[in-house]
Amino acid sequence: GSSWIPKNIKKRVCSTFVEDSFSSSEFCQCGVARDDHASVAVGDYFSTAILKHWESAEHSSEQPTDAFGEVQFAGASKRHSYFLRLSWSTEPLVVYNMLTTHWGLPAPNLVVSVVGGESRTQVKTWVREVLRQGLVKASQSTGAWILTTGLREGVGRCVGQAVRDHAAAASSVSLNKVVALGIAPWGLVKKREQLVNPQGSFPAKYYVKNISRDSCYLDNNYQAFLLVDDGSVGRRGGETDFRARLEEYISQQRTGIWGSGSIDIPVLCMLISGEADMLKRMDLSLKNSIPWLVLAGSGGLADFLSDVLENLSSAPAVPSSGEGNNDTLKAPKVDLKDRVAERFKKHFSSETQTDKLIEQALSIYQNRHLITVYHGEHESPDDFDTVLLKTLVGASKQQSSAEANPYTDELKLAVTWNRVDIAKTELFNGDIQWKYEDLEDSMTDALINDKPQFVRLFTENGLNILEYLTYGRLETLYRSVPDGSLLYQMLQRCLAERLEVERSSPSEQQNSSSKVAADNNQSGPVKEVTLFEVSGVLELLMGDVCQPFYYNTLGLQFTSSKRTALKRASKVLRGCCMYQDLRCPHPWASLFLWAVLQNRREMALYFWEMAGEAVLSALGGCKILRELSKLDEETETKLSMKELAQKFENLAHDIFSSCYRSNEHRSFTLLIRKSPVWGHSTCLQMGVSADARRFFSNDGVQSLLSHIWWGDMKRKTEVWKLLLTFFCPILCYTNLISFRKPDNQLEEEEGIPNEDGPDQDTNSLYGTTVFSFRPFIVSRWCQFWFAPVTSFLGNVLMYFLFLLLFAYVLLVDFEPPPPSGPGAAECVFYFWVFTLVCEEIRQTIFLGTMTWRQRFRLYIKDVWNKCDLTAISLFIIGLICRMFHWSHEFGRDMLCLDYMVFTLRLIHIFAIHKQLGPKIIIVGKMMKDIFFFLFFLGVWLMAYGVANQALIYTYDPNPNRIFRRVFYRPYLHIFGQIPVEEMDVGKDWDISCTHNVTLIESGEEPCRNHESNWLVVILLVVYLLVTNILLINLLIAMFSYTFSKVQEHSDIYWKFQRYNLIVEYHSRPSLAPPFIIISHINLFIKRVIRKVPSVKIHHFVLDLETKAANRLSTWETIQKEDFLTAQNKIQKSSDSERLKRMSAKVDGVLKHLSESRDFEHRLRSLENQMDYCSSALSWVVDTLAQGSTFKPPRPPPASRDVLPSPSSST
């Protein structure tokens, strides 16, 4: 609601009638007629007769404002602008908050207040160009507010048009940051009565006339208008005082998101021409240390000031009034005053009361360090932003302390405006020695406000990131996340959980209440986002792939109970938080996480370049972004997240490819090495979790998987050889199957890549290293039977036997309940299922160091595990039911269903096959298509079935027949089963029927209805047409689309799917059910009783020693750098980059050309002067030659000019 506006913001009304001597006694000096004044204002004749001059402060009173809201310019644009009528004495704080929060204008990085140029005289072309090409363009790149009067006259109109054109040309919304703000006197605005509405206008219709000529109408190109009311009508200058106060207030606010920037908002006043009475306004502003830019050559006051500042600067300095009154000091001041007065008369010959104005001009001259004179006629408007920057910096340098680096302000402004080009050319060109302290604040500013080029620039120029990024600063960065973002909501949710636990735990409350009050203030709960919340968000996104982040930093142990973790965390955070001063050991990785969580593309890519572990970091970024995109509701953000995730996956793929080409063995180690930075996760785990199919399709990844799959056997072994050896194990000792040569023993035990050469064998990590010392008979036997491929083959064969046994039991040997049954075959079958259940339990329990909850979550994620659970559940129900007489048949039915589920489980085996694997995925996707198809079919089936049944039979209450004839019969129609003689009365039907209601109710067949049978036939035709032709073809089209889509990427899909199968069979014992029970007993003794660690696990997860890990990281970093260099080369040679470079060169040439024009101009004037000098000299020579005062010792020198000189004519 806007009802608070009239209560807080006032207008002004003339309260005292002061007669205007120029008009008849009908008008007041406020510009309003006597009759339009209130009776109070006109009442006191005696006192008003004495008054000579009307003053707003004394002779007007405040009343609630009656004009505010939105204005729509009829016929001009659809966009609404905001407006507000307010008294000149309104507090700037209220107005600024209204602009930024209530009206939603973006907080400025710069405010340029354009003063002057309001008269009806035509604005000069070059001034127009400076405003258009210089000011508005510079403002656009910095996100500025431009303040003018906002009326359709002079400079205000030019600025409005320039803002409009630049907004239209801006390539995206983000570039269009200029806010044009009009501050005009209310009494000067034409048609202002259209804006008056005490309740506020949303919007007010504002009609404008005479668009081509200058006039005092509001300009429709402005976003907001502040109409300052001093109670007068038709008088200029009423807004001056308020505008100066608003500028001063804004100059004390901070830039950036919620004022997070490192500097106050820079405010700059720009003087264009102007009247003499603006000297007062300028003097006031300079005393508040607001810098001014004077456009020399624009006429009026601007010319006078540029004349005074440039031509009197050689005069002695003006002493301040406190420096003694002796005559020697007075003399130069008097001299200066005379010179200023002389120039003033030259520029403003019509002014009468000059003394006061000259005093103001002298006061301005004293503050000349805040004024920059700009010769716009001779300079290019493109460099205007550099001029603005230097003007502001010049002003701030005067105020900054002596010990501070004088360039830090310039740097802060460049960061605020995001002008990395200016920073590079002016500040980081090697002339200035930057210290860490100088860059610290600007770095924070650049990070929070998303300026990656500056972050890069600072890092390259001496900012040590290890020193910069402490945990405390990292927390600050997370606290500065913008309010509307997804990350902010997630952090707040985690924070709310922690605070909730703190409130609910009674022991904490007792402790805190018993403490001393002062101490209690310190140890209260931390109500801001900490690293614990960040860790919570990351855990939510990353799932169980890695251990929680930042737990070691906070001094927390990992626990399965969330509540326990929350309690421990709040206890730690109540303490003195020593960790905040510690340096972050992996600063780039932490910043990478921070940038990725906010979906900041450029920043994330830069931090990824700087961080180590390129492949894993890219996959981690991919995982986070894909999870975030599932949570975000906004389509645009969702898309950008998915794009960036794909970009990171591509980077991981490309860099791993170059690693694999460089050194196969090391690249394998890279895939399975545990990372301390990413919570002990590996590249393979992260890739699976991130659903990075393209990464898995990489030759290197597939090569590693094949190594693990075949164990110590050569990859090219044919399947028939395997089968033969499987049934005749003695053949493994012959040369039927080729085995890889075992590698150096030391390497095998330590699992460290050999540094000597890239082409050593890859056995060391992936062979069954544990058997190397054993005799050949044992080792060869183990090499064959322990390979995952053998385990897989055994399981497949035994599974077929299991299904045969199950079928035999169901069809032939299913005996009645105890005591007469079950038979021997059935008991074997039950034991077999028991061993399958044991294997499922092993899969859930033996999953490394995870908690129970995590293990189960990971287990249930797999579709085939869900299938196993269903099969086992059905089996248990069936088994229990078959043991009792009353439920024996139901138990058998359950087991029949169970047989189907167990058989469908066979599909999983095809996943390993290159041609069949992708087909499984296609079938899975087609199931979704069928679901949608069945929805359409169901609707149509229902519609036809009910209508058809009702038309054929007038009365048939039998539920069995209704169900069959409403649903089942129409469904069979689709497949061509149409009982014509039953449906068509024209055909004979040899079934006896009755019309007797009592008999029908007792279950007899009712007779058919003859009247409406023609409609039945028509419906049947339509139904068959729609289902058999339309819907079936729709289903085929859907299937073919799905097929072609998946078939395109079938190779990638299959390679990704294959990983899960290999991991499953790699971890399985080598014996297949039912003999697997032996392996289970052995495993239980080894792991639980003897506590022997697993060797196999190192094939997928490897802990490297520090030295080896460092070597591997260095090698990976070099590969990444080579890849990025190659990418940059390709990019530089692209056409667009060439064009960019070419255009920059052309710009440079044009600049030189414009400079050479300037040289030409100067040369011409030099030539003219030389002509004059030579003619004057020749005249002197002639005069001396003709005179007879003295005789020269030799004759005058002859002219050497090739061309006839101008003096020859004299």
mmCIF file of N, CA and C in Angstrom, residues 160-241:
data_model
loop_
_atom_site.group_PDB
_atom_site.id
_atom_site.type_symbol
_atom_site.label_atom_id
_atom_site.label_comp_id
_atom_site.label_asym_id
_atom_site.label_seq_id
_atom_site.Cartn_x
_atom_site.Cartn_y
_atom_site.Cartn_z
ATOM 1 N N GLY A 160 17.451 12.421 -22.064
ATOM 2 C CA GLY A 160 16.317 11.496 -22.197
ATOM 3 C C GLY A 160 16.393 10.686 -23.481
ATOM 4 N N GLN A 161 16.664 11.378 -24.579
ATOM 5 C CA GLN A 161 16.735 10.681 -25.880
ATOM 6 C C GLN A 161 17.910 9.698 -25.906
ATOM 7 N N ALA A 162 19.047 10.139 -25.369
ATOM 8 C CA ALA A 162 20.238 9.272 -25.374
ATOM 9 C C ALA A 162 19.999 8.014 -24.544
ATOM 10 N N VAL A 163 19.374 8.176 -23.376
ATOM 11 C CA VAL A 163 19.077 7.021 -22.516
ATOM 12 C C VAL A 163 18.145 6.056 -23.242
ATOM 13 N N ARG A 164 17.133 6.632 -23.908
ATOM 14 C CA ARG A 164 16.176 5.795 -24.646
ATOM 15 C C ARG A 164 16.879 4.990 -25.742
ATOM 16 N N ASP A 165 17.719 5.667 -26.537
ATOM 17 C CA ASP A 165 18.389 4.987 -27.660
ATOM 18 C C ASP A 165 19.345 3.904 -27.180
ATOM 19 N N HIS A 166 20.082 4.216 -26.100
ATOM 20 C CA HIS A 166 21.030 3.218 -25.595
ATOM 21 C C HIS A 166 20.299 2.023 -24.989
ATOM 22 N N ALA A 167 19.177 2.279 -24.341
ATOM 23 C CA ALA A 167 18.385 1.181 -23.752
ATOM 24 C C ALA A 167 17.867 0.277 -24.867
ATOM 25 N N ALA A 168 17.443 0.898 -25.978
ATOM 26 C CA ALA A 168 16.915 0.107 -27.094
ATOM 27 C C ALA A 168 18.025 -0.726 -27.741
ATOM 28 N N ALA A 169 19.239 -0.156 -27.778
ATOM 29 C CA ALA A 169 20.352 -0.850 -28.450
ATOM 30 C C ALA A 169 21.040 -1.866 -27.549
ATOM 31 N N ALA A 170 20.765 -1.802 -26.227
ATOM 32 C CA ALA A 170 21.447 -2.721 -25.294
ATOM 33 C C ALA A 170 21.097 -4.163 -25.650
ATOM 34 N N SER A 171 22.144 -4.994 -25.724
ATOM 35 C CA SER A 171 21.925 -6.367 -26.204
ATOM 36 C C SER A 171 21.198 -7.232 -25.187
ATOM 37 N N SER A 172 21.281 -6.867 -23.918
ATOM 38 C CA SER A 172 20.551 -7.659 -22.923
ATOM 39 C C SER A 172 20.088 -6.743 -21.806
ATOM 40 N N VAL A 173 19.203 -7.276 -20.972
ATOM 41 C CA VAL A 173 18.652 -6.472 -19.875
ATOM 42 C C VAL A 173 19.760 -6.039 -18.926
ATOM 43 N N SER A 174 20.768 -6.930 -18.761
ATOM 44 C CA SER A 174 21.825 -6.637 -17.780
ATOM 45 C C SER A 174 22.631 -5.396 -18.154
ATOM 46 N N LEU A 175 22.720 -5.118 -19.481
ATOM 47 C CA LEU A 175 23.508 -3.952 -19.897
ATOM 48 C C LEU A 175 22.745 -2.649 -19.686
ATOM 49 N N ASN A 176 21.416 -2.764 -19.647
ATOM 50 C CA ASN A 176 20.615 -1.552 -19.593
ATOM 51 C C ASN A 176 20.464 -1.108 -18.147
ATOM 52 N N LYS A 177 21.527 -0.487 -17.615
ATOM 53 C CA LYS A 177 21.508 -0.175 -16.184
ATOM 54 C C LYS A 177 21.336 1.315 -15.898
ATOM 55 N N VAL A 178 21.226 2.135 -16.933
ATOM 56 C CA VAL A 178 21.176 3.585 -16.690
ATOM 57 C C VAL A 178 19.801 3.958 -16.164
ATOM 58 N N VAL A 179 19.787 4.724 -15.081
ATOM 59 C CA VAL A 179 18.522 5.253 -14.565
ATOM 60 C C VAL A 179 18.534 6.760 -14.763
ATOM 61 N N ALA A 180 17.575 7.250 -15.559
ATOM 62 C CA ALA A 180 17.461 8.703 -15.740
ATOM 63 C C ALA A 180 16.436 9.201 -14.740
ATOM 64 N N LEU A 181 16.856 10.147 -13.896
ATOM 65 C CA LEU A 181 16.005 10.636 -12.809
ATOM 66 C C LEU A 181 15.795 12.142 -12.982
ATOM 67 N N GLY A 182 14.552 12.546 -13.095
ATOM 68 C CA GLY A 182 14.256 13.980 -13.276
ATOM 69 C C GLY A 182 13.919 14.637 -11.947
ATOM 70 N N ILE A 183 14.604 15.758 -11.637
ATOM 71 C CA ILE A 183 14.272 16.528 -10.425
ATOM 72 C C ILE A 183 13.891 17.932 -10.896
ATOM 73 N N ALA A 184 12.595 18.232 -10.914
ATOM 74 C CA ALA A 184 12.120 19.495 -11.497
ATOM 75 C C ALA A 184 11.286 20.258 -10.474
ATOM 76 N N PRO A 185 11.183 21.600 -10.631
ATOM 77 C CA PRO A 185 10.271 22.358 -9.763
ATOM 78 C C PRO A 185 8.820 22.026 -10.143
ATOM 79 N N TRP A 186 8.014 21.693 -9.149
ATOM 80 C CA TRP A 186 6.613 21.315 -9.390
ATOM 81 C C TRP A 186 5.865 22.433 -10.134
ATOM 82 N N GLY A 187 6.111 23.675 -9.731
ATOM 83 C CA GLY A 187 5.369 24.812 -10.306
ATOM 84 C C GLY A 187 5.717 25.099 -11.750
ATOM 85 N N LEU A 188 6.789 24.443 -12.274
ATOM 86 C CA LEU A 188 7.220 24.715 -13.655
ATOM 87 C C LEU A 188 6.638 23.686 -14.633
ATOM 88 N N VAL A 189 6.169 22.531 -14.091
ATOM 89 C CA VAL A 189 5.721 21.431 -14.957
ATOM 90 C C VAL A 189 4.381 21.776 -15.597
ATOM 91 N N LYS A 190 4.329 21.661 -16.914
ATOM 92 C CA LYS A 190 3.067 21.901 -17.632
ATOM 93 C C LYS A 190 2.107 20.749 -17.376
ATOM 94 N N LYS A 191 0.830 21.028 -17.375
ATOM 95 C CA LYS A 191 -0.249 20.021 -17.234
ATOM 96 C C LYS A 191 -0.082 19.211 -15.948
ATOM 97 N N ARG A 192 0.470 19.829 -14.897
ATOM 98 C CA ARG A 192 0.706 19.069 -13.667
ATOM 99 C C ARG A 192 -0.589 18.643 -12.987
ATOM 100 N N GLU A 193 -1.689 19.349 -13.291
ATOM 101 C CA GLU A 193 -2.969 18.992 -12.656
ATOM 102 C C GLU A 193 -3.416 17.562 -13.017
ATOM 103 N N GLN A 194 -2.875 17.033 -14.156
ATOM 104 C CA GLN A 194 -3.234 15.647 -14.543
ATOM 105 C C GLN A 194 -2.632 14.624 -13.569
ATOM 106 N N LEU A 195 -1.620 15.048 -12.814
ATOM 107 C CA LEU A 195 -0.935 14.129 -11.894
ATOM 108 C C LEU A 195 -1.556 14.143 -10.502
ATOM 109 N N VAL A 196 -2.435 15.115 -10.226
ATOM 110 C CA VAL A 196 -2.948 15.282 -8.858
ATOM 111 C C VAL A 196 -4.029 14.240 -8.567
ATOM 112 N N ASN A 197 -3.836 13.518 -7.490
ATOM 113 C CA ASN A 197 -4.828 12.575 -6.985
ATOM 114 C C ASN A 197 -4.406 12.223 -5.561
ATOM 115 N N PRO A 198 -5.143 12.699 -4.543
ATOM 116 C CA PRO A 198 -4.712 12.514 -3.144
ATOM 117 C C PRO A 198 -4.499 11.040 -2.758
ATOM 118 N N GLN A 199 -5.204 10.109 -3.442
ATOM 119 C CA GLN A 199 -5.025 8.670 -3.126
ATOM 120 C C GLN A 199 -3.833 8.052 -3.866
ATOM 121 N N GLY A 200 -3.224 8.815 -4.779
ATOM 122 C CA GLY A 200 -2.128 8.271 -5.597
ATOM 123 C C GLY A 200 -2.657 7.751 -6.913
ATOM 124 N N SER A 201 -1.877 7.898 -7.971
ATOM 125 C CA SER A 201 -2.313 7.485 -9.312
ATOM 126 C C SER A 201 -1.529 6.256 -9.744
ATOM 127 N N PHE A 202 -2.229 5.214 -10.182
ATOM 128 C CA PHE A 202 -1.553 3.983 -10.625
ATOM 129 C C PHE A 202 -2.182 3.471 -11.907
ATOM 130 N N PRO A 203 -1.895 4.005 -13.084
ATOM 131 C CA PRO A 203 -1.061 5.187 -13.321
ATOM 132 C C PRO A 203 -1.925 6.427 -13.599
ATOM 133 N N ALA A 204 -1.245 7.578 -13.574
ATOM 134 C CA ALA A 204 -1.892 8.819 -14.022
ATOM 135 C C ALA A 204 -1.676 8.936 -15.520
ATOM 136 N N LYS A 205 -2.707 9.296 -16.266
ATOM 137 C CA LYS A 205 -2.562 9.502 -17.729
ATOM 138 C C LYS A 205 -2.041 10.927 -17.938
ATOM 139 N N TYR A 206 -0.951 11.053 -18.674
ATOM 140 C CA TYR A 206 -0.342 12.374 -18.870
ATOM 141 C C TYR A 206 -0.264 12.657 -20.367
ATOM 142 N N TYR A 207 -1.007 13.669 -20.798
ATOM 143 C CA TYR A 207 -1.071 13.967 -22.242
ATOM 144 C C TYR A 207 -0.070 15.066 -22.571
ATOM 145 N N VAL A 208 0.705 14.862 -23.628
ATOM 146 C CA VAL A 208 1.787 15.788 -23.993
ATOM 147 C C VAL A 208 1.483 16.392 -25.355
ATOM 148 N N LYS A 209 1.758 17.692 -25.498
ATOM 149 C CA LYS A 209 1.564 18.339 -26.809
ATOM 150 C C LYS A 209 2.895 18.880 -27.325
ATOM 151 N N ASN A 210 2.928 19.212 -28.611
ATOM 152 C CA ASN A 210 4.110 19.841 -29.256
ATOM 153 C C ASN A 210 5.401 19.099 -28.914
ATOM 154 N N ILE A 211 5.487 17.891 -29.392
ATOM 155 C CA ILE A 211 6.658 17.072 -29.022
ATOM 156 C C ILE A 211 7.938 17.632 -29.655
ATOM 157 N N SER A 212 7.833 18.253 -30.820
ATOM 158 C CA SER A 212 9.054 18.669 -31.523
ATOM 159 C C SER A 212 9.752 19.855 -30.843
ATOM 160 N N ARG A 213 8.988 20.784 -30.279
ATOM 161 C CA ARG A 213 9.609 21.969 -29.668
ATOM 162 C C ARG A 213 9.939 21.741 -28.202
ATOM 163 N N ASP A 214 10.921 22.522 -27.687
ATOM 164 C CA ASP A 214 11.229 22.454 -26.256
ATOM 165 C C ASP A 214 10.066 23.004 -25.445
ATOM 166 N N SER A 215 9.759 22.325 -24.327
ATOM 167 C CA SER A 215 8.673 22.813 -23.475
ATOM 168 C C SER A 215 8.862 22.223 -22.090
ATOM 169 N N CYS A 216 8.085 22.707 -21.141
ATOM 170 C CA CYS A 216 8.258 22.248 -19.754
ATOM 171 C C CYS A 216 7.362 21.057 -19.409
ATOM 172 N N TYR A 217 7.102 20.194 -20.406
ATOM 173 C CA TYR A 217 6.400 18.945 -20.107
ATOM 174 C C TYR A 217 7.407 17.946 -19.539
ATOM 175 N N LEU A 218 6.895 16.952 -18.790
ATOM 176 C CA LEU A 218 7.784 15.863 -18.330
ATOM 177 C C LEU A 218 8.219 15.039 -19.535
ATOM 178 N N ASP A 219 9.460 14.546 -19.482
ATOM 179 C CA ASP A 219 9.990 13.764 -20.608
ATOM 180 C C ASP A 219 9.736 12.272 -20.353
ATOM 181 N N ASN A 220 9.138 11.596 -21.329
ATOM 182 C CA ASN A 220 8.739 10.195 -21.103
ATOM 183 C C ASN A 220 9.901 9.199 -21.066
ATOM 184 N N ASN A 221 11.132 9.655 -21.302
ATOM 185 C CA ASN A 221 12.265 8.728 -21.287
ATOM 186 C C ASN A 221 12.895 8.579 -19.898
ATOM 187 N N TYR A 222 12.331 9.210 -18.903
ATOM 188 C CA TYR A 222 12.886 9.136 -17.541
ATOM 189 C C TYR A 222 12.156 8.075 -16.723
ATOM 190 N N GLN A 223 12.932 7.383 -15.858
ATOM 191 C CA GLN A 223 12.306 6.324 -15.050
ATOM 192 C C GLN A 223 11.545 6.874 -13.853
ATOM 193 N N ALA A 224 11.981 8.029 -13.350
ATOM 194 C CA ALA A 224 11.335 8.553 -12.142
ATOM 195 C C ALA A 224 11.470 10.079 -12.099
ATOM 196 N N PHE A 225 10.489 10.709 -11.474
ATOM 197 C CA PHE A 225 10.504 12.173 -11.331
ATOM 198 C C PHE A 225 10.286 12.544 -9.879
ATOM 199 N N LEU A 226 11.155 13.429 -9.382
ATOM 200 C CA LEU A 226 10.923 14.041 -8.069
ATOM 201 C C LEU A 226 10.535 15.496 -8.348
ATOM 202 N N LEU A 227 9.279 15.830 -8.094
ATOM 203 C CA LEU A 227 8.787 17.172 -8.418
ATOM 204 C C LEU A 227 8.812 17.993 -7.134
ATOM 205 N N VAL A 228 9.835 18.869 -7.031
ATOM 206 C CA VAL A 228 10.104 19.585 -5.782
ATOM 207 C C VAL A 228 9.229 20.837 -5.730
ATOM 208 N N ASP A 229 8.515 20.930 -4.631
ATOM 209 C CA ASP A 229 7.511 21.991 -4.497
ATOM 210 C C ASP A 229 7.984 23.020 -3.470
ATOM 211 N N ASP A 230 8.086 24.300 -3.902
ATOM 212 C CA ASP A 230 8.403 25.347 -2.914
ATOM 213 C C ASP A 230 7.227 26.306 -2.765
ATOM 214 N N GLY A 231 6.072 25.904 -3.279
ATOM 215 C CA GLY A 231 4.877 26.745 -3.146
ATOM 216 C C GLY A 231 4.705 27.755 -4.260
ATOM 217 N N SER A 232 5.710 27.858 -5.147
ATOM 218 C CA SER A 232 5.623 28.872 -6.212
ATOM 219 C C SER A 232 5.173 28.221 -7.512
ATOM 220 N N VAL A 233 4.801 29.049 -8.481
ATOM 221 C CA VAL A 233 4.373 28.565 -9.793
ATOM 222 C C VAL A 233 5.153 29.309 -10.864
ATOM 223 N N GLY A 234 5.717 28.519 -11.835
ATOM 224 C CA GLY A 234 6.378 29.170 -12.977
ATOM 225 C C GLY A 234 7.748 29.737 -12.682
ATOM 226 N N ARG A 235 8.274 29.464 -11.486
ATOM 227 C CA ARG A 235 9.606 29.994 -11.155
ATOM 228 C C ARG A 235 10.632 28.871 -11.208
ATOM 229 N N ARG A 236 11.824 29.177 -11.740
ATOM 230 C CA ARG A 236 12.899 28.179 -11.794
ATOM 231 C C ARG A 236 13.711 28.210 -10.497
ATOM 232 N N GLY A 237 14.463 27.136 -10.270
ATOM 233 C CA GLY A 237 15.424 27.129 -9.161
ATOM 234 C C GLY A 237 14.871 26.659 -7.836
ATOM 235 N N GLY A 238 13.589 26.319 -7.764
ATOM 236 C CA GLY A 238 13.007 25.883 -6.491
ATOM 237 C C GLY A 238 13.572 24.558 -5.997
ATOM 238 N N GLU A 239 14.117 23.767 -6.937
ATOM 239 C CA GLU A 239 14.587 22.423 -6.558
ATOM 240 C C GLU A 239 16.060 22.406 -6.184
ATOM 241 N N THR A 240 16.781 23.508 -6.430
ATOM 242 C CA THR A 240 18.249 23.519 -6.298
ATOM 243 C C THR A 240 18.725 23.033 -4.935
ATOM 244 N N ASP A 241 18.128 23.567 -3.875
ATOM 245 C CA ASP A 241 18.568 23.252 -2.524
ATOM 246 C C ASP A 241 18.356 21.766 -2.216
#
